[in-house]
CSV table of C-alpha atoms in Angstrom, one decimal:
chain,number,residue,atom,x,y,z
W,1,UNK,CA,16.4,-17.2,23.9
W,2,UNK,CA,14.0,-15.0,22.0
W,3,UNK,CA,14.3,-13.9,18.4
W,4,UNK,CA,12.6,-10.6,19.4
W,5,UNK,CA,11.9,-10.2,23.1
W,6,UNK,CA,8.7,-8.2,23.5
W,7,UNK,CA,8.0,-9.7,26.9
W,8,UNK,CA,11.3,-8.2,28.2
W,9,UNK,CA,10.4,-4.8,26.7
W,10,UNK,CA,7.0,-4.8,28.4
W,11,UNK,CA,8.5,-5.7,31.8
W,12,UNK,CA,11.0,-2.8,31.5
W,13,UNK,CA,8.3,-0.3,30.7
W,14,UNK,CA,5.4,-2.0,32.5
W,15,UNK,CA,4.3,0.9,34.7
W,16,UNK,CA,4.4,3.5,31.9
W,17,UNK,CA,2.6,1.2,29.4
W,18,UNK,CA,0.0,0.2,32.0
W,19,UNK,CA,-0.6,3.8,33.0
W,20,UNK,CA,-1.0,4.9,29.3
W,21,UNK,CA,-3.5,2.1,28.6
W,22,UNK,CA,-5.5,2.8,31.7
W,23,UNK,CA,-5.7,6.5,30.8
W,24,UNK,CA,-7.5,5.4,27.6
W,25,UNK,CA,-9.8,3.1,29.6
W,26,UNK,CA,-10.6,6.0,31.9
W,27,UNK,CA,-11.5,8.5,29.1
W,28,UNK,CA,-13.2,5.9,26.9
W,29,UNK,CA,-12.3,7.6,23.6
W,30,UNK,CA,-11.2,4.4,21.8
W,31,UNK,CA,-11.5,5.7,18.2
W,32,UNK,CA,-9.4,8.8,17.3
W,33,UNK,CA,-8.9,9.7,20.9
W,34,UNK,CA,-6.5,12.4,22.1
W,35,UNK,CA,-3.5,10.0,22.1
W,36,UNK,CA,-3.7,9.9,18.3
W,37,UNK,CA,-3.0,13.6,17.8
W,38,UNK,CA,-0.4,13.5,20.6
W,39,UNK,CA,1.5,10.7,19.0
W,40,UNK,CA,1.3,12.2,15.5
W,41,UNK,CA,2.8,15.4,16.7
W,42,UNK,CA,5.5,13.5,18.6
W,43,UNK,CA,6.4,11.4,15.6
W,44,UNK,CA,6.3,14.4,13.2
W,45,UNK,CA,8.9,16.1,15.5
W,46,UNK,CA,11.0,13.0,15.8
W,47,UNK,CA,11.2,12.4,12.1
W,48,UNK,CA,11.4,16.1,11.1
W,49,UNK,CA,8.4,16.1,8.7
W,50,UNK,CA,5.5,18.5,8.5
W,51,UNK,CA,2.7,15.9,8.6
W,52,UNK,CA,2.3,12.6,10.3
W,53,UNK,CA,-0.9,10.5,10.1
W,54,UNK,CA,-1.1,7.3,12.1
W,55,UNK,CA,-3.0,4.5,10.3
W,56,UNK,CA,-4.3,1.0,10.7
W,57,UNK,CA,-1.3,-0.9,9.3
W,58,UNK,CA,1.9,-0.5,7.4
W,59,UNK,CA,0.1,-2.1,4.4
W,60,UNK,CA,-2.7,0.5,4.6
W,61,UNK,CA,-0.1,3.3,4.8
W,62,UNK,CA,1.3,2.2,1.4
W,63,UNK,CA,-2.2,1.8,0.0
W,64,UNK,CA,-3.3,5.3,1.2
W,65,UNK,CA,-0.1,6.8,-0.3
W,66,UNK,CA,-0.9,5.4,-3.7
W,67,UNK,CA,-4.6,6.5,-3.5
W,68,UNK,CA,-3.6,10.0,-2.5
W,69,UNK,CA,-1.3,10.2,-5.5
W,70,UNK,CA,-4.2,9.0,-7.7
W,71,UNK,CA,-2.3,6.1,-9.0
W,72,UNK,CA,-4.5,3.5,-10.7
W,73,UNK,CA,-5.2,1.5,-13.8
W,74,UNK,CA,-2.8,2.1,-16.7
W,75,UNK,CA,0.0,3.3,-14.3
W,76,UNK,CA,3.2,1.6,-13.4
W,77,UNK,CA,5.0,1.5,-10.0
W,78,UNK,CA,8.6,0.4,-9.8
W,79,UNK,CA,9.7,-1.6,-6.8
W,80,UNK,CA,11.8,-4.6,-5.7
W,81,UNK,CA,10.8,-8.3,-5.7
W,82,UNK,CA,12.8,-8.9,-2.5
W,83,UNK,CA,10.4,-7.7,0.1
W,84,UNK,CA,7.2,-8.6,2.0
W,85,UNK,CA,4.2,-8.9,-0.3
W,86,UNK,CA,2.6,-5.7,1.0
W,87,UNK,CA,4.9,-3.5,-1.0
W,88,UNK,CA,3.6,-4.9,-4.3
W,89,UNK,CA,0.1,-6.1,-3.5
W,90,UNK,CA,-1.1,-2.5,-2.8
W,91,UNK,CA,0.0,-1.6,-6.3
W,92,UNK,CA,-2.3,-4.2,-7.6
W,93,UNK,CA,-5.1,-3.2,-5.2
W,94,UNK,CA,-5.3,0.3,-6.8
W,95,UNK,CA,-5.3,-1.3,-10.3
W,96,UNK,CA,-1.7,-0.3,-11.2
W,97,UNK,CA,1.0,-2.6,-12.5
W,98,UNK,CA,4.0,-3.5,-10.3
W,99,UNK,CA,7.4,-3.3,-12.2
W,100,UNK,CA,10.1,-5.2,-10.5
W,101,UNK,CA,13.9,-4.4,-10.7
W,102,UNK,CA,16.7,-6.4,-9.1
W,103,UNK,CA,18.5,-5.6,-5.8
W,104,UNK,CA,22.0,-4.5,-5.1
W,105,UNK,CA,23.9,-7.7,-4.1
W,106,UNK,CA,25.8,-6.0,-1.3
W,107,UNK,CA,23.0,-4.1,0.5
W,108,UNK,CA,19.9,-6.1,-0.8
W,109,UNK,CA,18.2,-2.7,-1.5
W,110,UNK,CA,16.7,-1.6,-4.8
W,111,UNK,CA,19.2,-1.2,-7.6
W,112,UNK,CA,18.9,2.5,-8.3
W,113,UNK,CA,20.3,2.3,-11.8
W,114,UNK,CA,17.9,-0.5,-12.8
W,115,UNK,CA,15.1,1.5,-11.3
W,116,UNK,CA,15.9,4.5,-13.5
W,117,UNK,CA,16.2,2.2,-16.6
W,118,UNK,CA,12.7,0.8,-15.9
W,119,UNK,CA,11.0,4.2,-16.0
W,120,UNK,CA,8.5,4.6,-18.9
W,121,UNK,CA,5.8,7.2,-19.7
W,122,UNK,CA,3.4,5.1,-17.6
W,123,UNK,CA,5.6,5.2,-14.4
W,124,UNK,CA,4.0,7.2,-11.6
W,125,UNK,CA,6.1,6.2,-8.6
W,126,UNK,CA,9.0,4.2,-7.3
W,127,UNK,CA,8.7,2.3,-4.0
W,128,UNK,CA,12.1,1.6,-2.5
W,129,UNK,CA,12.2,-0.7,0.5
W,130,UNK,CA,14.5,0.0,3.5
W,131,UNK,CA,15.2,-3.6,4.1
W,132,UNK,CA,16.3,-4.9,7.5
W,133,UNK,CA,16.6,-1.3,8.9
W,134,UNK,CA,19.0,0.2,6.3
W,135,UNK,CA,17.8,3.1,4.1
W,136,UNK,CA,18.0,3.0,0.3
W,137,UNK,CA,20.0,5.6,-1.6
W,138,UNK,CA,17.4,8.5,-1.4
W,139,UNK,CA,19.9,11.0,-2.6
W,140,UNK,CA,20.1,9.3,-6.0
W,141,UNK,CA,16.4,8.2,-6.0
W,142,UNK,CA,15.1,11.7,-5.4
W,143,UNK,CA,17.3,13.1,-8.2
W,144,UNK,CA,15.8,10.5,-10.5
W,145,UNK,CA,12.3,11.3,-9.3
W,146,UNK,CA,12.8,15.0,-10.0
W,147,UNK,CA,14.3,14.2,-13.4
W,148,UNK,CA,11.4,12.1,-14.6
W,149,UNK,CA,8.6,13.7,-12.6
W,150,UNK,CA,7.7,10.5,-10.6
W,151,UNK,CA,6.9,10.2,-6.9
W,152,UNK,CA,8.9,8.4,-4.3
W,153,UNK,CA,7.0,6.4,-1.7
W,154,UNK,CA,9.4,5.3,1.0
W,155,UNK,CA,8.6,1.8,2.4
W,156,UNK,CA,10.2,2.3,5.8
W,157,UNK,CA,8.4,-0.5,7.5
W,158,UNK,CA,11.7,-1.9,8.8
W,159,UNK,CA,13.8,1.3,9.1
W,160,UNK,CA,12.0,3.6,11.6
W,161,UNK,CA,14.8,5.0,13.8
W,162,UNK,CA,17.5,4.8,11.2
W,163,UNK,CA,18.9,7.8,9.4
W,164,UNK,CA,20.8,8.9,6.2
W,165,UNK,CA,23.1,11.9,6.2
W,166,UNK,CA,21.5,12.8,9.6
W,167,UNK,CA,18.0,12.7,8.1
W,168,UNK,CA,15.7,10.4,10.0
W,169,UNK,CA,14.0,7.5,8.3
W,170,UNK,CA,10.5,8.6,7.0
W,171,UNK,CA,11.8,12.1,6.1
W,172,UNK,CA,12.6,10.9,2.6
W,173,UNK,CA,10.4,10.8,-0.6
W,174,UNK,CA,7.1,12.3,-1.5
W,175,UNK,CA,5.4,10.2,1.0
W,176,UNK,CA,7.0,7.9,3.5
W,177,UNK,CA,5.4,4.9,5.1
W,178,UNK,CA,6.2,2.8,8.1
W,179,UNK,CA,4.8,0.0,10.2
W,180,UNK,CA,4.2,-0.4,14.0
W,181,UNK,CA,3.7,-4.2,13.8
W,182,UNK,CA,5.0,-5.6,17.1
W,183,UNK,CA,8.2,-7.1,15.7
W,184,UNK,CA,9.3,-3.8,14.2
W,185,UNK,CA,12.0,-1.6,15.8
W,186,UNK,CA,9.2,0.7,17.1
W,187,UNK,CA,6.2,-1.5,17.5
W,188,UNK,CA,2.8,-1.5,19.2
W,189,UNK,CA,0.8,-4.4,20.5
W,190,UNK,CA,-1.2,-5.0,17.3
W,191,UNK,CA,-1.4,-3.7,13.7
W,192,UNK,CA,-0.5,-0.1,13.0
W,193,UNK,CA,1.5,2.2,10.8
W,194,UNK,CA,2.0,5.8,9.8
W,195,UNK,CA,2.5,8.0,6.7
W,196,UNK,CA,4.6,11.2,6.6
W,197,UNK,CA,4.7,14.0,4.1
W,198,UNK,CA,5.6,17.7,3.8
W,199,UNK,CA,2.9,18.2,1.1
W,200,UNK,CA,-0.2,19.9,2.6
W,201,UNK,CA,-2.6,18.6,-0.2
W,202,UNK,CA,-1.4,15.0,0.1
W,203,UNK,CA,-1.8,15.1,3.9
W,204,UNK,CA,-5.3,16.5,3.5
W,205,UNK,CA,-6.2,13.7,1.0
W,206,UNK,CA,-4.8,11.0,3.2
W,207,UNK,CA,-6.7,12.3,6.2
W,208,UNK,CA,-9.8,12.0,4.2
W,209,UNK,CA,-8.9,8.6,2.8
W,210,UNK,CA,-8.2,7.3,6.3
W,211,UNK,CA,-11.8,8.0,7.4
W,212,UNK,CA,-13.7,6.6,4.4
W,213,UNK,CA,-12.9,9.6,2.2
W,214,UNK,CA,-14.6,12.1,4.4
W,215,UNK,CA,-13.1,15.4,5.5
W,216,UNK,CA,-16.0,15.8,7.9
W,217,UNK,CA,-18.6,13.4,9.1
W,218,UNK,CA,-21.3,12.5,6.5
W,219,UNK,CA,-19.5,14.3,3.7
W,220,UNK,CA,-17.3,12.1,1.6
W,221,UNK,CA,-15.2,13.7,-1.1
W,222,UNK,CA,-13.0,10.8,-2.0
W,223,UNK,CA,-13.1,7.0,-2.1
W,224,UNK,CA,-11.4,5.9,1.1
W,225,UNK,CA,-10.9,3.1,3.6
W,226,UNK,CA,-11.3,2.5,7.3
W,227,UNK,CA,-7.6,3.3,8.0
W,228,UNK,CA,-7.7,4.7,11.5
W,229,UNK,CA,-5.1,3.9,14.1
W,230,UNK,CA,-6.4,2.5,17.4
W,231,UNK,CA,-6.2,4.9,20.4
W,232,UNK,CA,-5.0,2.1,22.7
W,233,UNK,CA,-2.1,1.3,20.4
W,234,UNK,CA,-1.2,5.0,20.2
W,235,UNK,CA,-1.0,5.0,24.0
W,236,UNK,CA,1.4,2.1,24.0
W,237,UNK,CA,3.7,3.8,21.5
W,238,UNK,CA,3.6,7.1,23.5
W,239,UNK,CA,4.8,5.1,26.5
W,240,UNK,CA,7.6,3.5,24.4
W,241,UNK,CA,8.8,6.6,22.5
W,242,UNK,CA,10.9,8.1,25.3
W,243,UNK,CA,13.0,4.9,25.4
W,244,UNK,CA,13.3,4.4,21.6
W,245,UNK,CA,16.6,6.2,21.0
W,246,UNK,CA,18.3,4.2,23.7
W,247,UNK,CA,16.9,1.0,22.2
W,248,UNK,CA,18.3,2.0,18.8
W,249,UNK,CA,21.8,2.5,20.4
W,250,UNK,CA,21.5,-1.0,22.0
W,251,UNK,CA,20.6,-2.5,18.7
W,252,UNK,CA,23.6,-1.0,17.1
W,253,UNK,CA,25.9,-2.1,19.9
W,254,UNK,CA,24.7,-5.7,19.6
W,255,UNK,CA,25.0,-5.6,15.8
W,256,UNK,CA,28.6,-4.3,16.0
W,257,UNK,CA,29.4,-7.3,18.3
W,258,UNK,CA,27.8,-9.7,15.9
W,259,UNK,CA,29.8,-8.3,13.1
W,260,UNK,CA,33.1,-8.5,14.9
W,261,UNK,CA,32.4,-12.1,15.7
W,262,UNK,CA,31.0,-13.3,12.4
W,263,UNK,CA,32.6,-11.4,9.5
W,264,UNK,CA,35.4,-14.0,9.4
W,265,UNK,CA,33.0,-16.7,8.3
W,266,UNK,CA,30.1,-15.2,6.5
W,267,UNK,CA,28.8,-12.0,4.9
W,268,UNK,CA,27.6,-9.5,7.5
W,269,UNK,CA,25.5,-6.5,6.9
W,270,UNK,CA,26.9,-3.6,4.8
W,271,UNK,CA,26.2,-0.1,6.2
W,272,UNK,CA,26.6,2.5,3.5
W,273,UNK,CA,28.5,5.7,4.3
W,274,UNK,CA,26.3,8.3,5.9
W,275,UNK,CA,23.7,5.8,7.0
W,276,UNK,CA,22.8,4.8,10.6
W,277,UNK,CA,21.3,1.3,10.5
W,278,UNK,CA,18.5,0.5,13.0
W,279,UNK,CA,19.0,-3.3,12.7
W,280,UNK,CA,15.3,-4.2,12.7
W,281,UNK,CA,16.9,-7.5,11.7
W,282,UNK,CA,20.5,-8.7,11.8
W,283,UNK,CA,20.9,-10.7,8.6
W,284,UNK,CA,23.9,-12.8,7.5
W,285,UNK,CA,24.6,-14.4,4.2
W,286,UNK,CA,26.0,-17.9,3.6
W,287,UNK,CA,25.7,-20.6,1.0
W,288,UNK,CA,25.4,-23.1,3.8
W,289,UNK,CA,22.1,-21.6,5.2
W,290,UNK,CA,20.2,-24.8,5.4
W,291,UNK,CA,22.9,-26.5,7.3
W,292,UNK,CA,23.2,-23.5,9.7
W,293,UNK,CA,19.5,-23.4,10.1
W,294,UNK,CA,19.5,-27.0,11.2
W,295,UNK,CA,22.3,-26.4,13.6
W,296,UNK,CA,20.3,-23.6,15.2
W,297,UNK,CA,17.3,-25.8,15.5
W,298,UNK,CA,19.3,-28.5,17.4
W,299,UNK,CA,20.6,-25.9,19.9
W,300,UNK,CA,17.2,-24.2,20.3
W,301,UNK,CA,18.4,-20.9,18.8
W,302,UNK,CA,15.6,-19.0,16.9
W,303,UNK,CA,16.3,-17.7,13.5
W,304,UNK,CA,14.2,-16.6,10.5
W,305,UNK,CA,14.4,-16.2,6.7
W,306,UNK,CA,13.4,-12.8,5.2
W,307,UNK,CA,12.5,-13.7,2.5
W,308,UNK,CA,12.5,-17.3,1.2
W,309,UNK,CA,10.8,-16.5,-2.1
W,310,UNK,CA,10.8,-13.4,-4.3
W,311,UNK,CA,7.6,-11.7,-5.2
W,312,UNK,CA,7.8,-12.6,-8.9
W,313,UNK,CA,7.8,-16.3,-7.8
W,314,UNK,CA,4.4,-15.8,-6.1
W,315,UNK,CA,1.4,-17.1,-8.0
W,316,UNK,CA,-0.5,-13.8,-7.6
W,317,UNK,CA,2.0,-12.0,-9.7
W,318,UNK,CA,2.2,-14.6,-12.5
W,319,UNK,CA,0.3,-12.3,-14.8
W,320,UNK,CA,3.2,-9.9,-14.8
W,321,UNK,CA,5.2,-12.3,-17.0
W,322,UNK,CA,8.4,-12.6,-15.0
W,323,UNK,CA,10.3,-15.8,-14.8
W,324,UNK,CA,12.8,-17.3,-12.4
W,325,UNK,CA,16.2,-15.9,-13.5
W,326,UNK,CA,14.9,-12.4,-14.3
W,327,UNK,CA,16.2,-11.1,-10.9
W,328,UNK,CA,19.4,-13.1,-10.1
W,329,UNK,CA,20.6,-11.1,-7.2
W,330,UNK,CA,17.2,-11.2,-5.4
W,331,UNK,CA,16.8,-14.9,-6.1
W,332,UNK,CA,20.3,-15.7,-4.8
W,333,UNK,CA,19.7,-13.6,-1.7
W,334,UNK,CA,16.5,-15.6,-1.0
W,335,UNK,CA,18.5,-18.8,-0.9
W,336,UNK,CA,21.3,-17.5,1.3
W,337,UNK,CA,20.1,-14.9,3.8
W,338,UNK,CA,19.3,-15.8,7.5
W,339,UNK,CA,18.3,-13.4,10.3
W,340,UNK,CA,19.7,-14.0,13.8
W,341,UNK,CA,18.1,-13.1,17.2
W,342,UNK,CA,18.1,-9.3,17.5
W,343,UNK,CA,16.5,-7.1,20.2
W,344,UNK,CA,17.9,-4.5,22.6
W,345,UNK,CA,18.1,-6.9,25.5
W,346,UNK,CA,20.0,-9.7,23.9
W,347,UNK,CA,22.7,-10.5,26.5
W,348,UNK,CA,26.3,-11.4,25.7
W,349,UNK,CA,25.9,-15.0,26.8
W,350,UNK,CA,23.1,-15.7,24.3
W,351,UNK,CA,24.8,-13.7,21.6
W,352,UNK,CA,28.0,-15.7,22.1
W,353,UNK,CA,26.0,-18.9,21.8
W,354,UNK,CA,24.7,-17.7,18.4
W,355,UNK,CA,28.1,-16.6,17.3
W,356,UNK,CA,29.8,-19.9,18.3
W,357,UNK,CA,27.1,-21.9,16.6
W,358,UNK,CA,27.6,-20.0,13.3
W,359,UNK,CA,31.5,-20.3,13.5
W,360,UNK,CA,31.5,-24.0,14.4
W,361,UNK,CA,28.8,-24.9,11.9
W,362,UNK,CA,30.3,-23.0,8.9
W,363,UNK,CA,33.9,-24.2,9.8
W,364,UNK,CA,32.6,-27.8,9.7
W,365,UNK,CA,30.6,-27.2,6.5
W,366,UNK,CA,33.6,-25.8,4.7
W,367,UNK,CA,35.8,-28.9,5.4
């Protein structure tokens, strides 16, 4: 049983992926080849946003967003401590200060009320994280952003393919960012990501930042990075894109089946009204996680913890002055959440094995 079955995905689309890769090998334009523009146009249409720029990684997409917004020393950016480190490390990389607020205990997404309460005259942006494939409450977040004049940078690394009120993930915020890391719902075969915006000026700046700050060769107007997406990876995504909507539906079907089988014994994912979850990860909650993890190990069932430690517990953020206990909901979630095998080709036999293991283990643990 695979936690995420990329081999099965490749075997299903092998001829299309191979053809797309060989097309790049034939034309030899490995850097910023024609597939880059083709993919950006396709993704812009898919999301419903004016501009899409493919970039070198999800991390770099967040970094470029901050750079385009000219966020730096003396500025504050509000985000959640319950996420992968990229979300906050890019804030430090531009010289700004991460400000953490707790999560909602039901959805594990940023607590919007606490985010508003944390805004100061130094706040320049809020970075909500669409954890596990579920979008944060952008209706409220965008009202707050407008009220206080701050930017919203959507961290949609896990939510590409999801939607909120029929609006696709990556159509929210001032700038939205996603990742094409292989394990993501829509992944390539290496690192990659994208940024989306409707703002012409921000798009112009990010295009320059992506290529060392140059709008044309040998003329650099901004400090930038080498943030280009690889042509070969763009070809892979172009081959996968026609199948993506069907994959999302399969993920949701598998998630529904998990929920029907497991909500009697543990906390299953909450999907807010108006949201369509992409289930980049299917994550349950139990105070017997360590026992369950051991039971999975004995039966050869893969599982994973996202995330075992909050960001304010990481040594790199010690200078921010936070202590354990400052974010109780995030800290408790880090002790109790466990992600189960999830991919579009998870068959019912394997899924039943996972469900039975959870039911039997937690029934025994509760005796």
